[in-house]
Amino acid sequence: MTTPPEVALAQTSLLRAMAAIAPGSVRIGCRVIRDADETHLLPEEARSLPARQPAMRCASGAARWIAHGLLAEFCVNDTAVLRAPSGAPVWPEGITGSLAHDNEMAVAAIAPVGRIASLGIDVEPALALPDDILALVATRADRTDAADRHLAGRILFSAKEAVYKAVYPLDREILGYEDIAVDLDAGHATTKTGRRVSLAYCVAPRVVVLAFVEQGAG
Ligand SMILES: CC(C)(COP(=O)(O)OP(=O)(O)OC[C@H]1O[C@@H](n2cnc3c(N)ncnc32)[C@H](O)[C@@H]1OP(=O)(O)O)[C@@H](O)C(=O)NCCC(=O)NCCS
């Protein structure tokens, strides 16, 4: 089946924006979620996902389709990216990475463990965050002055989710929004577990935040 031009354009534009923010050792990818993307799940991956709505399995399939392609760039082929009981993806030895999906787009990022000890990624539609959610997410410690005012709340939300995904595999601690202080202006965050996490984000055509813990940081 051929890909409609608007779908191809959405993917290409996001991939370009993500490539511009990713550190050198990080491989990233995105995919507009299509019907039947759950067929890209390897049998072990499908078994590792909890019973959930078909749309969620489709999104998880799209994210793993990207991950399989990125792993192949490291000559790691036919390797399942299982979902651990915690929800965290399980990567092959020596690789760290992260997956995310919103209603339309799936994204993934991986890197060899080295300068980067752990990665997190999040994707969100480029829409203002509703005020009631912002009230749950933002604290007085957060700094977002440099971000687009309309999207600052959404970027902050996405940054906290990406930070959580980056630090969970290291600390195994469930964090709330209040446990993560984000300084978008300086490009980093700190967690109540003492982690210092670097941040990079793009906003066009979707909000994508990459969070990475560097070796020896925190
Ligand atoms: C991790 C979490 C934030 C993901 O958010 P989400 O909006 O449900 O989903 P996203 O599309 O952004 O990300 C989904 C991916 O996150 C990854 N993920 C889930 N739990 C994870 C964890 N503990 N650590 C790292 N990555 C995790 C998985 O790869 C998942 O993909 P899959 O479902 O295809 O396997 C959420 O599931 C969670 O565990 N929340 C509890 C803690 C919390 O919400 N704290 C406040 C935010 S700081």
Coordinates of C-alpha atoms and ligand atoms in Angstrom, one line a residue:
M1 CA 0.0 0.0 0.0
T2 CA 1.4 3.5 -0.9
T3 CA 1.8 6.1 1.9
P4 CA -0.5 9.2 1.3
P5 CA 1.6 12.3 0.7
E6 CA 0.4 14.2 3.8
V7 CA 1.4 11.2 6.0
A8 CA 4.8 11.1 4.4
L9 CA 5.2 14.8 4.9
A10 CA 4.2 14.7 8.6
Q11 CA 6.8 12.0 9.2
T12 CA 9.5 13.7 7.2
S13 CA 9.0 17.0 8.9
L14 CA 9.0 15.5 12.4
L15 CA 12.0 13.4 11.7
R16 CA 13.9 16.4 10.5
A17 CA 13.0 18.4 13.6
M18 CA 14.0 15.5 15.9
A19 CA 17.3 14.9 14.1
A20 CA 18.1 18.6 14.7
I21 CA 17.8 18.2 18.5
A22 CA 19.3 14.7 19.0
P23 CA 22.8 14.4 20.4
G24 CA 25.3 12.7 18.1
S25 CA 25.1 9.2 19.5
V26 CA 21.3 9.0 19.6
R27 CA 19.3 7.4 16.8
I28 CA 15.7 8.6 16.5
G29 CA 12.7 7.7 14.4
C30 CA 9.0 8.4 14.0
R31 CA 6.0 6.8 12.3
V32 CA 2.5 8.0 11.7
I33 CA 0.4 5.2 13.4
R34 CA -1.4 3.2 10.8
D35 CA -4.3 0.6 11.1
A36 CA -2.8 -2.9 11.6
D37 CA 0.5 -1.6 13.0
E38 CA 0.1 -4.2 15.8
T39 CA 1.2 -6.7 13.2
H40 CA 4.7 -5.3 13.6
L41 CA 4.9 -6.7 17.1
L42 CA 7.1 -9.8 17.4
P43 CA 5.2 -12.6 19.1
E44 CA 7.2 -12.2 22.4
E45 CA 6.5 -8.4 22.3
A46 CA 2.8 -9.0 21.8
R47 CA 2.7 -11.4 24.8
S48 CA 4.6 -8.8 27.0
L49 CA 2.0 -6.1 26.4
P50 CA -0.9 -6.1 28.8
A51 CA -4.4 -6.6 27.4
R52 CA -5.4 -3.2 26.2
Q53 CA -7.4 -1.4 23.5
P54 CA -6.6 -2.2 19.9
A55 CA -5.5 1.4 19.3
M56 CA -2.9 1.1 22.0
R57 CA -1.5 -2.2 20.6
C58 CA -1.4 -0.5 17.2
A59 CA 0.6 2.4 18.7
S60 CA 3.0 0.0 20.5
G61 CA 3.5 -1.9 17.2
A62 CA 4.3 1.4 15.4
A63 CA 6.9 2.3 18.1
R64 CA 8.5 -1.1 18.0
W65 CA 8.6 -1.0 14.2
I66 CA 10.7 2.1 14.6
A67 CA 12.8 0.5 17.3
H68 CA 13.6 -2.6 15.2
G69 CA 14.8 -0.4 12.4
L70 CA 17.0 1.7 14.8
L71 CA 18.4 -1.5 16.4
A72 CA 19.3 -2.8 12.9
E73 CA 21.5 0.3 12.5
F74 CA 23.5 -1.2 15.3
C75 CA 23.4 -4.6 13.6
V76 CA 21.0 -5.9 16.2
N77 CA 18.4 -7.8 14.2
D78 CA 15.1 -9.7 15.1
T79 CA 15.4 -8.7 18.7
A80 CA 12.2 -8.2 20.7
V81 CA 11.8 -5.0 22.7
L82 CA 9.6 -6.4 25.5
R83 CA 7.6 -4.4 27.9
A84 CA 8.7 -5.1 31.5
P85 CA 6.0 -5.4 34.2
S86 CA 7.0 -1.8 35.2
G87 CA 6.1 -0.6 31.7
A88 CA 9.7 0.2 30.8
P89 CA 11.0 -1.2 27.5
V90 CA 13.7 -3.9 27.7
W91 CA 16.7 -3.1 25.5
P92 CA 19.5 -5.5 24.4
E93 CA 22.7 -5.3 26.5
G94 CA 24.7 -2.2 25.8
I95 CA 21.8 -0.2 24.4
T96 CA 19.4 2.3 26.1
G97 CA 16.3 3.7 24.6
S98 CA 12.8 4.9 24.9
L99 CA 9.4 4.8 23.1
A100 CA 6.4 7.1 23.1
H101 CA 3.1 7.5 21.1
D102 CA 0.3 10.0 21.0
N103 CA -3.0 9.3 19.1
E104 CA -1.3 9.8 15.7
M105 CA 2.4 9.5 16.0
A106 CA 4.9 7.0 17.4
V107 CA 8.5 7.9 18.2
A108 CA 11.6 6.0 19.4
A109 CA 15.2 6.9 20.4
I110 CA 18.1 4.6 21.1
A111 CA 21.8 5.0 21.9
P112 CA 24.7 2.8 22.8
V113 CA 25.3 3.0 26.6
G114 CA 28.4 5.2 26.9
R115 CA 28.4 8.9 27.3
I116 CA 24.6 8.6 27.6
A117 CA 23.5 6.3 30.5
S118 CA 19.8 6.4 29.9
L119 CA 17.2 8.0 27.5
G120 CA 13.6 9.1 27.6
I121 CA 11.4 10.4 24.9
D122 CA 7.8 11.8 24.7
V123 CA 5.6 13.0 21.9
E124 CA 2.5 15.3 22.2
P125 CA 0.3 17.2 19.8
A126 CA 1.4 20.8 19.5
L127 CA -1.7 22.1 21.4
A128 CA -1.9 24.2 24.5
L129 CA -2.1 22.1 27.7
P130 CA -5.6 22.4 29.4
D131 CA -5.4 24.6 32.5
D132 CA -6.5 21.8 34.9
I133 CA -3.7 19.5 33.7
L134 CA -1.2 22.3 33.9
A135 CA -2.2 22.9 37.5
L136 CA -1.2 19.3 38.2
V137 CA 2.0 19.4 36.3
A138 CA 3.7 22.7 37.0
T139 CA 5.5 23.7 40.2
R140 CA 7.2 26.9 41.3
A141 CA 10.5 25.3 40.6
D142 CA 9.9 24.9 36.9
R143 CA 11.3 27.5 34.4
T144 CA 9.7 27.8 31.0
D145 CA 10.2 31.5 30.1
A146 CA 12.1 30.8 26.9
A147 CA 9.4 28.5 25.4
D148 CA 6.6 29.6 23.2
R149 CA 3.9 30.9 25.6
H150 CA 1.1 29.0 24.0
L151 CA 2.9 25.6 24.2
A152 CA 5.0 26.1 27.3
G153 CA 2.7 24.0 29.5
R154 CA 2.6 21.2 26.9
I155 CA 6.4 21.1 26.6
L156 CA 6.7 21.1 30.4
F157 CA 4.3 18.1 30.6
S158 CA 6.1 16.3 27.9
A159 CA 9.5 17.1 29.5
K160 CA 8.4 15.6 32.8
E161 CA 7.2 12.4 31.1
A162 CA 10.5 12.1 29.1
V163 CA 12.5 12.6 32.3
Y164 CA 10.5 10.0 34.1
K165 CA 11.2 7.5 31.3
A166 CA 14.9 8.3 31.4
V167 CA 15.4 8.0 35.2
Y168 CA 13.0 5.1 36.0
P169 CA 15.4 2.4 34.6
L170 CA 18.2 3.8 36.8
D171 CA 16.3 4.4 40.0
R172 CA 13.2 2.2 39.8
E173 CA 11.2 4.8 41.6
I174 CA 7.8 6.1 40.6
L175 CA 8.0 9.9 40.4
G176 CA 5.1 12.4 40.4
Y177 CA 5.2 15.7 38.4
E178 CA 6.1 17.5 41.7
D179 CA 9.2 15.3 42.0
I180 CA 10.8 16.7 38.8
A181 CA 12.0 20.3 38.4
V182 CA 12.3 21.4 34.8
D183 CA 14.4 24.3 33.6
L184 CA 13.5 24.5 29.9
D185 CA 15.5 27.7 29.6
A186 CA 18.7 26.0 30.7
G187 CA 17.9 22.6 29.1
H188 CA 17.9 20.4 32.1
A189 CA 15.8 18.9 34.9
T190 CA 16.5 17.6 38.4
T191 CA 14.6 14.8 40.1
K192 CA 14.0 14.2 43.8
T193 CA 16.2 11.1 43.5
G194 CA 19.1 13.5 42.7
R195 CA 19.4 12.9 39.0
R196 CA 20.4 15.7 36.7
V197 CA 18.8 15.1 33.2
S198 CA 19.6 17.0 30.0
L199 CA 16.7 18.1 27.8
A200 CA 16.2 18.9 24.2
Y201 CA 12.9 19.6 22.5
C202 CA 11.2 20.5 19.2
V203 CA 7.7 21.9 18.6
A204 CA 7.1 21.6 14.9
P205 CA 5.0 19.9 13.7
R206 CA 4.6 18.1 17.1
V207 CA 6.1 18.5 20.6
V208 CA 8.9 15.9 21.1
V209 CA 11.1 16.0 24.2
L210 CA 14.3 14.0 24.5
A211 CA 15.7 13.5 28.0
F212 CA 19.1 12.0 28.6
V213 CA 21.1 11.1 31.7
E214 CA 24.8 11.5 31.0
Q215 CA 27.3 9.1 32.6
G216 CA 28.4 10.5 36.0
A217 CA 25.6 13.1 36.1
G218 CA 23.7 12.8 39.4
Ligands
LIG1 C1 5.7 6.1 31.7 C2 4.5 6.9 31.5 C3 4.8 8.4 32.0 C4 4.1 6.9 30.0 O1 3.2 7.8 29.7 P1 2.0 7.5 28.6 O2 1.4 8.8 28.3 O3 1.1 6.4 29.2 O4 2.5 6.9 27.3 P2 3.6 7.3 26.2 O5 3.1 7.1 24.9 O6 4.2 8.7 26.5 O7 4.8 6.3 26.5 C5 4.5 4.9 26.4 C6 5.8 4.2 26.5 O8 6.5 4.5 27.7 C7 7.3 3.5 28.1 N1 7.3 3.3 29.5 C8 6.2 2.9 30.2 N2 6.5 2.8 31.5 C9 7.9 3.1 31.6 C10 8.8 3.2 32.7 N3 8.4 3.0 33.9 N4 10.0 3.6 32.4 C11 10.4 3.9 31.1 N5 9.6 3.9 30.1 C12 8.3 3.5 30.3 C13 6.9 2.2 27.3 O9 7.9 2.0 26.3 C14 5.6 2.7 26.6 O10 5.5 2.1 25.4 P3 4.6 0.8 25.1 O11 3.3 1.0 25.8 O12 4.4 0.7 23.7 O13 5.4 -0.3 25.7 C15 3.3 6.4 32.3 O14 2.9 5.2 31.7 C16 3.6 6.1 33.7 O15 4.2 5.0 34.1 N6 3.2 6.9 34.7 C17 3.4 6.7 36.1 C18 4.2 7.8 36.7 C19 3.7 9.2 36.3 O16 2.7 9.4 35.5 N7 4.3 10.2 36.9 C20 4.0 11.5 36.5 C21 4.8 11.9 35.3 S1 6.4 12.3 35.8

